[in-house]
Amino acid sequence: MVRRTWLVSALLPLLYVESSLSAGFQITEHSVVGMGRGFAGFGVNHDDASSLHFNPAGMSLLGEQAQFGLSAINSQSLYEDIGTTQRVFNGVGFSTIPGQGNDDDGGVSAVIPNTYLVYPYNDSITFGVGIASPFGLATEYDSGWVGRYHGIESSLKTVDINPSVSWQASESLSVGFGVSAQYAEVVLSRAVYLAPLSLADGFVELEGNDWSFGWNAGILWQPTVSQRLGISYRSPVKHTIKGERDLQAPAGASPAQAAAIGAGKIDAQSELELPESVYVGYWHQLNPEWALSLGARWTRWSRFDELRISFPGSSNADDVTPEQWHNVWMANIGLDYRWNDRWTFRGGIAYDQSPVPNRELRTVRVPDNDRIWYTLGFSYTPSSQWRWDVAYARLEFKGAELATEIDLFSASPGAFTETLNGNYDDASADIVGVQLQYWF
């Protein structure tokens, strides 16, 4: 048991993720095997330990094993401006001027790790622990880009530690349950519009973090030796993100001007409720070589109605960004082909809905839209104790248009506004995953 504890402790610092390619900022890349088949099955496929995350009842199909995976992401999210405008009060009336700044690519490169450990206690009870990242976000733009007042850096990192247990109630029925201790860390930054004070742009950054808790549960039913059906649920996790806001005055600002704009650090906090999901998975062994997997996931993104940042102990008004996201589905289909005892090949397709309702509510922090996953993968088993899994995914995003209006100068609401008009037409991502499985 010491060796298993050591493995989990050693890998915990690696599970620190800040990139998401699933709808909203939900992460699906918890299994390289699953990615190879478009994540179809969601925990009922019996061929890797990510069942612990997707459906803990699926652990009843596994042996004593450890699993370590990494997925490397390269994303492109190029913004092309089509007429950003600023409406400014000139002392007599309003005038409209074009926004200033360059187009930019908010896409990033990142690595998503995960690890799982499964231990069958007896013929009916199996324990496990997983360390993964169910949510994450990273976009980053140049400080002088045209949308700098809407956002420059946006980062959400999560680490979810998920001990679980499954019980095989009968030959055909298993149930599972787990609890989650989840850490979240947020960084948000943007430029500050100070033209009414005859100053260059300022800069503001907010940082905060929190620990919170949730749970997950699942059922697995096997009506025949060649078919399985599972349904599972991951609860919402409500975070109170606490930290500070740091507003930096531009070079050349006098101490009086810096004080007038509230430069310096103050406490900040925000309520962030990460949503629940329901997973449905189906697996069918068509013949000794071929297996079909199907999946569906529903996520309750309607919980994300607004991004509100408050400043306790300060007279500053809340910073509010309306979101009004809606609930979404992901649908998956995948095939496995077992060539021989050493080699298995996979392919899959998934359709992933975006929760962003329209172009007026789409933001540069999450310039999201529907996407399709095209995936391929294989497994190589050199011995009865080791297996290597490799997968590749190509994501094609539907074009995402923005027409997002914000107040530029909080001291005079409505007097200075900007409407960011543009497109993210050239958005895509490539993911390569490698995973090692070891059976004790």
GROMACS .gro file of C-alpha atoms in nm:
model
  440
    1MET     CA    1   0.000   0.000   0.000
    2VAL     CA    2   0.296   0.233   0.058
    3ARG     CA    3   0.390   0.227  -0.308
    4ARG     CA    4   0.038   0.335  -0.413
    5THR     CA    5   0.034   0.626  -0.166
    6TRP     CA    6   0.374   0.738  -0.291
    7LEU     CA    7   0.257   0.737  -0.652
    8VAL     CA    8  -0.042   0.961  -0.576
    9SER     CA    9   0.164   1.202  -0.364
   10ALA     CA   10   0.435   1.230  -0.626
   11LEU     CA   11   0.194   1.312  -0.907
   12LEU     CA   12  -0.026   1.564  -0.725
   13PRO     CA   13   0.188   1.869  -0.814
   14LEU     CA   14   0.160   1.782  -1.186
   15LEU     CA   15  -0.220   1.799  -1.192
   16TYR     CA   16  -0.240   2.173  -1.240
   17VAL     CA   17  -0.427   2.253  -1.557
   18GLU     CA   18  -0.529   2.575  -1.731
   19SER     CA   19  -0.668   2.487  -2.071
   20SER     CA   20  -1.003   2.363  -2.187
   21LEU     CA   21  -1.128   2.256  -2.528
   22SER     CA   22  -1.467   2.120  -2.426
   23ALA     CA   23  -1.773   2.343  -2.431
   24GLY     CA   24  -1.755   2.637  -2.194
   25PHE     CA   25  -1.450   2.563  -1.982
   26GLN     CA   26  -1.523   2.198  -1.901
   27ILE     CA   27  -1.241   1.950  -1.957
   28THR     CA   28  -1.307   1.606  -2.108
   29GLU     CA   29  -0.948   1.492  -2.165
   30HIS     CA   30  -0.929   1.257  -1.866
   31SER     CA   31  -0.831   0.949  -2.067
   32VAL     CA   32  -0.608   0.893  -2.370
   33VAL     CA   33  -0.788   0.566  -2.446
   34GLY     CA   34  -1.119   0.751  -2.428
   35MET     CA   35  -0.991   1.029  -2.652
   36GLY     CA   36  -0.901   0.774  -2.920
   37ARG     CA   37  -1.269   0.674  -2.947
   38GLY     CA   38  -1.406   1.028  -2.913
   39PHE     CA   39  -1.471   0.970  -2.539
   40ALA     CA   40  -1.765   0.744  -2.628
   41GLY     CA   41  -1.871   0.506  -2.352
   42PHE     CA   42  -1.790   0.739  -2.061
   43GLY     CA   43  -1.657   0.479  -1.817
   44VAL     CA   44  -1.827   0.153  -1.919
   45ASN     CA   45  -1.559   0.028  -2.163
   46HIS     CA   46  -1.349  -0.163  -1.902
   47ASP     CA   47  -1.014  -0.076  -2.063
   48ASP     CA   48  -0.875   0.206  -1.849
   49ALA     CA   49  -0.901   0.355  -1.502
   50SER     CA   50  -1.069   0.682  -1.605
   51SER     CA   51  -1.394   0.498  -1.522
   52LEU     CA   52  -1.324   0.637  -1.176
   53HIS     CA   53  -1.394   0.989  -1.305
   54PHE     CA   54  -1.665   0.924  -1.564
   55ASN     CA   55  -1.859   0.650  -1.383
   56PRO     CA   56  -1.715   0.508  -1.057
   57ALA     CA   57  -1.931   0.194  -1.091
   58GLY     CA   58  -1.703   0.098  -1.382
   59MET     CA   59  -1.417   0.031  -1.138
   60SER     CA   60  -1.581  -0.307  -1.072
   61LEU     CA   61  -1.452  -0.413  -1.417
   62LEU     CA   62  -1.088  -0.328  -1.337
   63GLY     CA   63  -0.796  -0.493  -1.165
   64GLU     CA   64  -0.528  -0.348  -0.939
   65GLN     CA   65  -0.364  -0.084  -1.156
   66ALA     CA   66  -0.209   0.259  -1.186
   67GLN     CA   67  -0.254   0.492  -1.481
   68PHE     CA   68  -0.073   0.809  -1.587
   69GLY     CA   69  -0.168   1.022  -1.885
   70LEU     CA   70  -0.066   1.347  -2.056
   71SER     CA   71  -0.244   1.534  -2.337
   72ALA     CA   72  -0.056   1.813  -2.515
   73ILE     CA   73  -0.274   2.082  -2.675
   74ASN     CA   74  -0.195   2.337  -2.944
   75SER     CA   75  -0.490   2.568  -3.010
   76GLN     CA   76  -0.551   2.856  -3.251
   77SER     CA   77  -0.816   3.122  -3.183
   78LEU     CA   78  -0.750   3.413  -3.418
   79TYR     CA   79  -0.965   3.723  -3.369
   80GLU     CA   80  -1.034   3.936  -3.680
   81ASP     CA   81  -1.185   4.277  -3.616
   82ILE     CA   82  -1.474   4.388  -3.839
   83GLY     CA   83  -1.543   4.733  -3.699
   84THR     CA   84  -1.498   4.786  -3.325
   85THR     CA   85  -1.636   5.123  -3.221
   86GLN     CA   86  -1.619   5.349  -2.915
   87ARG     CA   87  -1.901   5.585  -2.821
   88VAL     CA   88  -1.754   5.873  -2.621
   89PHE     CA   89  -1.897   6.185  -2.459
   90ASN     CA   90  -1.713   6.497  -2.575
   91GLY     CA   91  -1.864   6.748  -2.333
   92VAL     CA   92  -2.151   6.846  -2.563
   93GLY     CA   93  -2.274   6.520  -2.707
   94PHE     CA   94  -2.165   6.176  -2.817
   95SER     CA   95  -1.932   6.085  -3.100
   96THR     CA   96  -1.834   5.747  -3.243
   97ILE     CA   97  -1.472   5.660  -3.315
   98PRO     CA   98  -1.306   5.334  -3.427
   99GLY     CA   99  -1.139   5.111  -3.172
  100GLN     CA  100  -0.761   5.109  -3.175
  101GLY     CA  101  -0.533   4.804  -3.170
  102ASN     CA  102  -0.432   4.495  -3.361
  103ASP     CA  103  -0.599   4.159  -3.417
  104ASP     CA  104  -0.457   3.875  -3.209
  105ASP     CA  105  -0.465   3.502  -3.141
  106GLY     CA  106  -0.585   3.413  -2.792
  107GLY     CA  107  -0.502   3.045  -2.830
  108VAL     CA  108  -0.242   2.878  -2.609
  109SER     CA  109  -0.040   2.559  -2.581
  110ALA     CA  110  -0.084   2.352  -2.266
  111VAL     CA  111  -0.054   2.004  -2.115
  112ILE     CA  112  -0.338   1.823  -1.936
  113PRO     CA  113  -0.220   1.545  -1.700
  114ASN     CA  114  -0.422   1.293  -1.499
  115THR     CA  115  -0.355   0.992  -1.281
  116TYR     CA  116  -0.564   0.710  -1.132
  117LEU     CA  117  -0.506   0.425  -0.890
  118VAL     CA  118  -0.749   0.132  -0.853
  119TYR     CA  119  -0.740  -0.137  -0.583
  120PRO     CA  120  -0.992  -0.429  -0.570
  121TYR     CA  121  -1.043  -0.497  -0.199
  122ASN     CA  122  -1.235  -0.821  -0.260
  123ASP     CA  123  -1.463  -0.975  -0.522
  124SER     CA  124  -1.733  -0.709  -0.479
  125ILE     CA  125  -1.565  -0.393  -0.340
  126THR     CA  126  -1.312  -0.183  -0.533
  127PHE     CA  127  -1.144   0.136  -0.414
  128GLY     CA  128  -0.978   0.401  -0.623
  129VAL     CA  129  -0.847   0.754  -0.629
  130GLY     CA  130  -0.817   0.988  -0.923
  131ILE     CA  131  -0.645   1.323  -0.962
  132ALA     CA  132  -0.766   1.523  -1.260
  133SER     CA  133  -0.888   1.865  -1.369
  134PRO     CA  134  -1.260   1.883  -1.455
  135PHE     CA  135  -1.252   2.252  -1.550
  136GLY     CA  136  -0.988   2.482  -1.692
  137LEU     CA  137  -0.946   2.789  -1.908
  138ALA     CA  138  -0.661   2.980  -2.070
  139THR     CA  139  -0.672   3.265  -2.321
  140GLU     CA  140  -0.402   3.529  -2.356
  141TYR     CA  141  -0.367   3.830  -2.586
  142ASP     CA  142  -0.114   4.107  -2.646
  143SER     CA  143  -0.143   4.407  -2.416
  144GLY     CA  144  -0.213   4.637  -2.713
  145TRP     CA  145  -0.471   4.430  -2.900
  146VAL     CA  146  -0.803   4.583  -3.001
  147GLY     CA  147  -1.001   4.396  -2.733
  148ARG     CA  148  -0.767   4.479  -2.444
  149TYR     CA  149  -1.041   4.651  -2.239
  150HIS     CA  150  -1.246   4.329  -2.255
  151GLY     CA  151  -0.966   4.094  -2.153
  152ILE     CA  152  -0.596   4.017  -2.182
  153GLU     CA  153  -0.529   3.709  -1.969
  154SER     CA  154  -0.794   3.467  -1.846
  155SER     CA  155  -0.693   3.159  -1.650
  156LEU     CA  156  -0.884   2.901  -1.448
  157LYS     CA  157  -0.688   2.611  -1.300
  158THR     CA  158  -0.847   2.325  -1.107
  159VAL     CA  159  -0.720   2.014  -0.931
  160ASP     CA  160  -0.979   1.754  -0.828
  161ILE     CA  161  -0.882   1.474  -0.587
  162ASN     CA  162  -1.150   1.206  -0.616
  163PRO     CA  163  -1.141   0.897  -0.385
  164SER     CA  164  -1.413   0.651  -0.491
  165VAL     CA  165  -1.559   0.308  -0.420
  166SER     CA  166  -1.762   0.064  -0.630
  167TRP     CA  167  -1.980  -0.226  -0.521
  168GLN     CA  168  -2.072  -0.513  -0.750
  169ALA     CA  169  -2.425  -0.585  -0.626
  170SER     CA  170  -2.481  -0.876  -0.866
  171GLU     CA  171  -2.330  -1.029  -1.178
  172SER     CA  172  -2.508  -0.766  -1.390
  173LEU     CA  173  -2.527  -0.460  -1.164
  174SER     CA  174  -2.262  -0.235  -1.005
  175VAL     CA  175  -2.286   0.100  -0.827
  176GLY     CA  176  -2.017   0.352  -0.741
  177PHE     CA  177  -1.970   0.665  -0.534
  178GLY     CA  178  -1.694   0.919  -0.485
  179VAL     CA  179  -1.617   1.249  -0.314
  180SER     CA  180  -1.407   1.534  -0.451
  181ALA     CA  181  -1.177   1.784  -0.286
  182GLN     CA  182  -1.134   2.051  -0.551
  183TYR     CA  183  -0.890   2.341  -0.571
  184ALA     CA  184  -0.956   2.634  -0.805
  185GLU     CA  185  -0.733   2.928  -0.895
  186VAL     CA  186  -0.837   3.223  -1.114
  187VAL     CA  187  -0.640   3.500  -1.286
  188LEU     CA  188  -0.815   3.772  -1.490
  189SER     CA  189  -0.655   4.081  -1.640
  190ARG     CA  190  -0.744   4.361  -1.881
  191ALA     CA  191  -0.641   4.711  -1.981
  192VAL     CA  192  -0.807   5.009  -1.806
  193TYR     CA  193  -0.942   5.292  -2.023
  194LEU     CA  194  -0.820   5.627  -1.885
  195ALA     CA  195  -0.855   5.861  -2.187
  196PRO     CA  196  -1.108   6.086  -2.004
  197LEU     CA  197  -0.824   6.168  -1.763
  198SER     CA  198  -0.581   6.227  -2.054
  199LEU     CA  199  -0.384   5.921  -1.946
  200ALA     CA  200  -0.260   5.615  -2.131
  201ASP     CA  201  -0.411   5.277  -2.048
  202GLY     CA  202  -0.380   5.137  -1.699
  203PHE     CA  203  -0.378   4.767  -1.619
  204VAL     CA  204  -0.580   4.561  -1.371
  205GLU     CA  205  -0.530   4.201  -1.262
  206LEU     CA  206  -0.739   3.989  -1.026
  207GLU     CA  207  -0.609   3.674  -0.860
  208GLY     CA  208  -0.785   3.438  -0.620
  209ASN     CA  209  -0.824   3.074  -0.515
  210ASP     CA  210  -1.039   2.839  -0.310
  211TRP     CA  211  -1.087   2.480  -0.193
  212SER     CA  212  -1.433   2.325  -0.209
  213PHE     CA  213  -1.604   1.984  -0.224
  214GLY     CA  214  -1.838   1.778  -0.441
  215TRP     CA  215  -1.933   1.418  -0.518
  216ASN     CA  216  -2.004   1.177  -0.800
  217ALA     CA  217  -2.204   0.854  -0.837
  218GLY     CA  218  -2.284   0.600  -1.105
  219ILE     CA  219  -2.465   0.279  -1.199
  220LEU     CA  220  -2.344   0.012  -1.443
  221TRP     CA  221  -2.579  -0.252  -1.585
  222GLN     CA  222  -2.456  -0.546  -1.794
  223PRO     CA  223  -2.762  -0.724  -1.943
  224THR     CA  224  -2.542  -0.961  -2.148
  225VAL     CA  225  -2.172  -1.049  -2.159
  226SER     CA  226  -2.134  -0.831  -2.470
  227GLN     CA  227  -2.328  -0.519  -2.365
  228ARG     CA  228  -2.306  -0.258  -2.090
  229LEU     CA  229  -2.504   0.054  -2.009
  230GLY     CA  230  -2.404   0.314  -1.752
  231ILE     CA  231  -2.535   0.642  -1.614
  232SER     CA  232  -2.345   0.871  -1.379
  233TYR     CA  233  -2.359   1.212  -1.217
  234ARG     CA  234  -2.098   1.465  -1.104
  235SER     CA  235  -2.228   1.728  -0.863
  236PRO     CA  236  -2.178   2.104  -0.889
  237VAL     CA  237  -1.894   2.250  -0.686
  238LYS     CA  238  -1.944   2.599  -0.547
  239HIS     CA  239  -1.628   2.803  -0.495
  240THR     CA  240  -1.589   3.135  -0.319
  241ILE     CA  241  -1.280   3.265  -0.492
  242LYS     CA  242  -1.096   3.508  -0.263
  243GLY     CA  243  -0.790   3.712  -0.349
  244GLU     CA  244  -0.698   4.064  -0.452
  245ARG     CA  245  -0.734   4.316  -0.731
  246ASP     CA  246  -0.420   4.503  -0.838
  247LEU     CA  247  -0.482   4.818  -1.045
  248GLN     CA  248  -0.169   4.972  -1.193
  249ALA     CA  249  -0.161   5.334  -1.305
  250PRO     CA  250   0.015   5.411  -1.635
  251ALA     CA  251   0.365   5.552  -1.648
  252GLY     CA  252   0.355   5.927  -1.608
  253ALA     CA  253   0.050   5.936  -1.381
  254SER     CA  254   0.091   6.162  -1.079
  255PRO     CA  255   0.026   6.032  -0.725
  256ALA     CA  256  -0.301   6.227  -0.725
  257GLN     CA  257  -0.409   6.070  -1.053
  258ALA     CA  258  -0.312   5.723  -0.932
  259ALA     CA  259  -0.521   5.777  -0.618
  260ALA     CA  260  -0.814   5.908  -0.826
  261ILE     CA  261  -0.834   5.589  -1.030
  262GLY     CA  262  -0.797   5.366  -0.722
  263ALA     CA  263  -0.452   5.232  -0.806
  264GLY     CA  264  -0.314   4.970  -0.573
  265LYS     CA  265  -0.429   4.642  -0.422
  266ILE     CA  266  -0.765   4.571  -0.259
  267ASP     CA  267  -0.947   4.253  -0.156
  268ALA     CA  268  -1.165   4.087  -0.419
  269GLN     CA  269  -1.390   3.783  -0.433
  270SER     CA  270  -1.629   3.604  -0.666
  271GLU     CA  271  -1.877   3.318  -0.640
  272LEU     CA  272  -1.799   3.052  -0.901
  273GLU     CA  273  -2.032   2.753  -0.921
  274LEU     CA  274  -1.886   2.488  -1.151
  275PRO     CA  275  -2.180   2.294  -1.296
  276GLU     CA  276  -2.300   1.938  -1.261
  277SER     CA  277  -2.294   1.684  -1.544
  278VAL     CA  278  -2.486   1.367  -1.628
  279TYR     CA  279  -2.311   1.099  -1.836
  280VAL     CA  280  -2.467   0.811  -2.029
  281GLY     CA  281  -2.242   0.541  -2.177
  282TYR     CA  282  -2.308   0.230  -2.384
  283TRP     CA  283  -2.063  -0.043  -2.495
  284HIS     CA  284  -2.132  -0.337  -2.730
  285GLN     CA  285  -1.882  -0.607  -2.825
  286LEU     CA  286  -1.995  -0.671  -3.183
  287ASN     CA  287  -1.757  -0.965  -3.238
  288PRO     CA  288  -1.412  -1.071  -3.110
  289GLU     CA  289  -1.243  -0.789  -3.305
  290TRP     CA  290  -1.487  -0.496  -3.307
  291ALA     CA  291  -1.654  -0.302  -3.025
  292LEU     CA  292  -1.895  -0.008  -3.052
  293SER     CA  293  -1.918   0.268  -2.790
  294LEU     CA  294  -2.176   0.546  -2.761
  295GLY     CA  295  -2.194   0.833  -2.516
  296ALA     CA  296  -2.381   1.147  -2.419
  297ARG     CA  297  -2.309   1.416  -2.160
  298TRP     CA  298  -2.545   1.688  -2.032
  299THR     CA  299  -2.397   1.986  -1.846
  300ARG     CA  300  -2.599   2.243  -1.655
  301TRP     CA  301  -2.419   2.560  -1.767
  302SER     CA  302  -2.728   2.769  -1.689
  303ARG     CA  303  -2.573   2.808  -1.342
  304PHE     CA  304  -2.324   3.049  -1.503
  305ASP     CA  305  -2.554   3.350  -1.531
  306GLU     CA  306  -2.295   3.621  -1.467
  307LEU     CA  307  -1.937   3.680  -1.364
  308ARG     CA  308  -1.961   3.910  -1.061
  309ILE     CA  309  -1.653   4.033  -0.876
  310SER     CA  310  -1.704   4.220  -0.549
  311PHE     CA  311  -1.457   4.415  -0.338
  312PRO     CA  312  -1.521   4.361   0.036
  313GLY     CA  313  -1.421   4.653   0.257
  314SER     CA  314  -1.413   4.890  -0.039
  315SER     CA  315  -1.658   5.141  -0.185
  316ASN     CA  316  -1.593   5.007  -0.536
  317ALA     CA  317  -1.901   4.887  -0.720
  318ASP     CA  318  -1.919   4.522  -0.824
  319ASP     CA  319  -1.762   4.436  -1.160
  320VAL     CA  320  -2.032   4.242  -1.346
  321THR     CA  321  -2.012   4.061  -1.681
  322PRO     CA  322  -2.344   3.908  -1.798
  323GLU     CA  323  -2.307   3.550  -1.929
  324GLN     CA  324  -2.655   3.386  -1.937
  325TRP     CA  325  -2.516   3.053  -2.058
  326HIS     CA  326  -2.751   2.767  -2.137
  327ASN     CA  327  -2.737   2.390  -2.078
  328VAL     CA  328  -2.561   2.178  -2.339
  329TRP     CA  329  -2.509   1.824  -2.471
  330MET     CA  330  -2.208   1.635  -2.599
  331ALA     CA  331  -2.272   1.327  -2.819
  332ASN     CA  332  -2.005   1.062  -2.896
  333ILE     CA  333  -1.956   0.753  -3.110
  334GLY     CA  334  -1.645   0.536  -3.126
  335LEU     CA  335  -1.511   0.205  -3.255
  336ASP     CA  336  -1.234  -0.024  -3.123
  337TYR     CA  337  -1.061  -0.282  -3.343
  338ARG     CA  338  -0.856  -0.548  -3.164
  339TRP     CA  339  -0.598  -0.658  -3.419
  340ASN     CA  340  -0.421  -0.905  -3.191
  341ASP     CA  341  -0.316  -0.948  -2.826
  342ARG     CA  342  -0.073  -0.657  -2.850
  343TRP     CA  343  -0.243  -0.400  -3.074
  344THR     CA  344  -0.582  -0.228  -3.057
  345PHE     CA  345  -0.686   0.063  -3.282
  346ARG     CA  346  -0.961   0.322  -3.226
  347GLY     CA  347  -1.150   0.603  -3.392
  348GLY     CA  348  -1.430   0.834  -3.292
  349ILE     CA  349  -1.636   1.147  -3.354
  350ALA     CA  350  -1.800   1.379  -3.102
  351TYR     CA  351  -2.028   1.680  -3.134
  352ASP     CA  352  -1.990   1.931  -2.849
  353GLN     CA  353  -2.241   2.214  -2.800
  354SER     CA  354  -2.139   2.555  -2.671
  355PRO     CA  355  -2.329   2.716  -2.382
  356VAL     CA  356  -2.274   3.073  -2.512
  357PRO     CA  357  -2.617   3.199  -2.626
  358ASN     CA  358  -2.534   3.469  -2.883
  359ARG     CA  359  -2.273   3.710  -3.018
  360GLU     CA  360  -2.373   3.988  -2.775
  361LEU     CA  361  -2.286   3.766  -2.477
  362ARG     CA  362  -1.977   3.599  -2.624
  363THR     CA  363  -1.660   3.732  -2.460
  364VAL     CA  364  -1.293   3.733  -2.551
  365ARG     CA  365  -1.224   3.540  -2.230
  366VAL     CA  366  -1.429   3.242  -2.355
  367PRO     CA  367  -1.478   3.291  -2.733
  368ASP     CA  368  -1.669   2.965  -2.745
  369ASN     CA  369  -1.885   2.796  -3.007
  370ASP     CA  370  -1.995   2.446  -3.112
  371ARG     CA  371  -1.719   2.212  -3.218
  372ILE     CA  372  -1.662   1.863  -3.367
  373TRP     CA  373  -1.396   1.621  -3.243
  374TYR     CA  374  -1.227   1.381  -3.490
  375THR     CA  375  -1.011   1.128  -3.306
  376LEU     CA  376  -0.779   0.832  -3.364
  377GLY     CA  377  -0.583   0.617  -3.122
  378PHE     CA  378  -0.410   0.288  -3.050
  379SER     CA  379  -0.287   0.075  -2.761
  380TYR     CA  380   0.027  -0.137  -2.751
  381THR     CA  381   0.061  -0.407  -2.484
  382PRO     CA  382   0.421  -0.534  -2.464
  383SER     CA  383   0.353  -0.752  -2.157
  384SER     CA  384   0.077  -0.858  -1.920
  385GLN     CA  385   0.171  -0.572  -1.684
  386TRP     CA  386   0.227  -0.273  -1.913
  387ARG     CA  387   0.033  -0.095  -2.182
  388TRP     CA  388   0.097   0.223  -2.380
  389ASP     CA  389  -0.198   0.424  -2.515
  390VAL     CA  390  -0.164   0.698  -2.778
  391ALA     CA  391  -0.434   0.921  -2.928
  392TYR     CA  392  -0.475   1.222  -3.155
  393ALA     CA  393  -0.772   1.460  -3.173
  394ARG     CA  394  -0.851   1.736  -3.420
  395LEU     CA  395  -1.111   1.993  -3.313
  396GLU     CA  396  -1.290   2.212  -3.566
  397PHE     CA  397  -1.481   2.507  -3.418
  398LYS     CA  398  -1.781   2.673  -3.572
  399GLY     CA  399  -1.713   3.041  -3.649
  400ALA     CA  400  -1.779   3.263  -3.347
  401GLU     CA  401  -1.893   3.624  -3.395
  402LEU     CA  402  -1.872   3.893  -3.125
  403ALA     CA  403  -2.074   4.211  -3.080
  404THR     CA  404  -1.996   4.269  -2.712
  405GLU     CA  405  -2.059   4.607  -2.550
  406ILE     CA  406  -1.892   4.722  -2.228
  407ASP     CA  407  -1.865   5.041  -2.021
  408LEU     CA  408  -1.513   5.175  -2.055
  409PHE     CA  409  -1.502   5.427  -1.770
  410SER     CA  410  -1.669   5.323  -1.447
  411ALA     CA  411  -1.661   5.676  -1.302
  412SER     CA  412  -1.909   5.789  -1.573
  413PRO     CA  413  -2.139   5.495  -1.659
  414GLY     CA  414  -2.275   5.517  -2.011
  415ALA     CA  415  -2.054   5.808  -2.113
  416PHE     CA  416  -1.777   5.596  -2.265
  417THR     CA  417  -1.863   5.256  -2.415
  418GLU     CA  418  -1.706   5.015  -2.661
  419THR     CA  419  -1.865   4.754  -2.886
  420LEU     CA  420  -1.615   4.489  -2.991
  421ASN     CA  421  -1.718   4.366  -3.337
  422GLY     CA  422  -1.522   4.075  -3.475
  423ASN     CA  423  -1.498   3.708  -3.565
  424TYR     CA  424  -1.311   3.400  -3.451
  425ASP     CA  425  -1.338   3.222  -3.786
  426ASP     CA  426  -1.007   3.035  -3.783
  427ALA     CA  427  -1.039   2.841  -3.455
  428SER     CA  428  -0.908   2.487  -3.422
  429ALA     CA  429  -0.698   2.266  -3.198
  430ASP     CA  430  -0.473   1.962  -3.217
  431ILE     CA  431  -0.425   1.730  -2.920
  432VAL     CA  432  -0.177   1.443  -2.880
  433GLY     CA  433  -0.212   1.217  -2.577
  434VAL     CA  434   0.016   0.949  -2.428
  435GLN     CA  435  -0.081   0.723  -2.141
  436LEU     CA  436   0.081   0.443  -1.944
  437GLN     CA  437  -0.113   0.170  -1.764
  438TYR     CA  438   0.050  -0.065  -1.514
  439TRP     CA  439  -0.116  -0.367  -1.351
  440PHE     CA  440   0.026  -0.482  -1.016
   0.00000   0.00000   0.00000
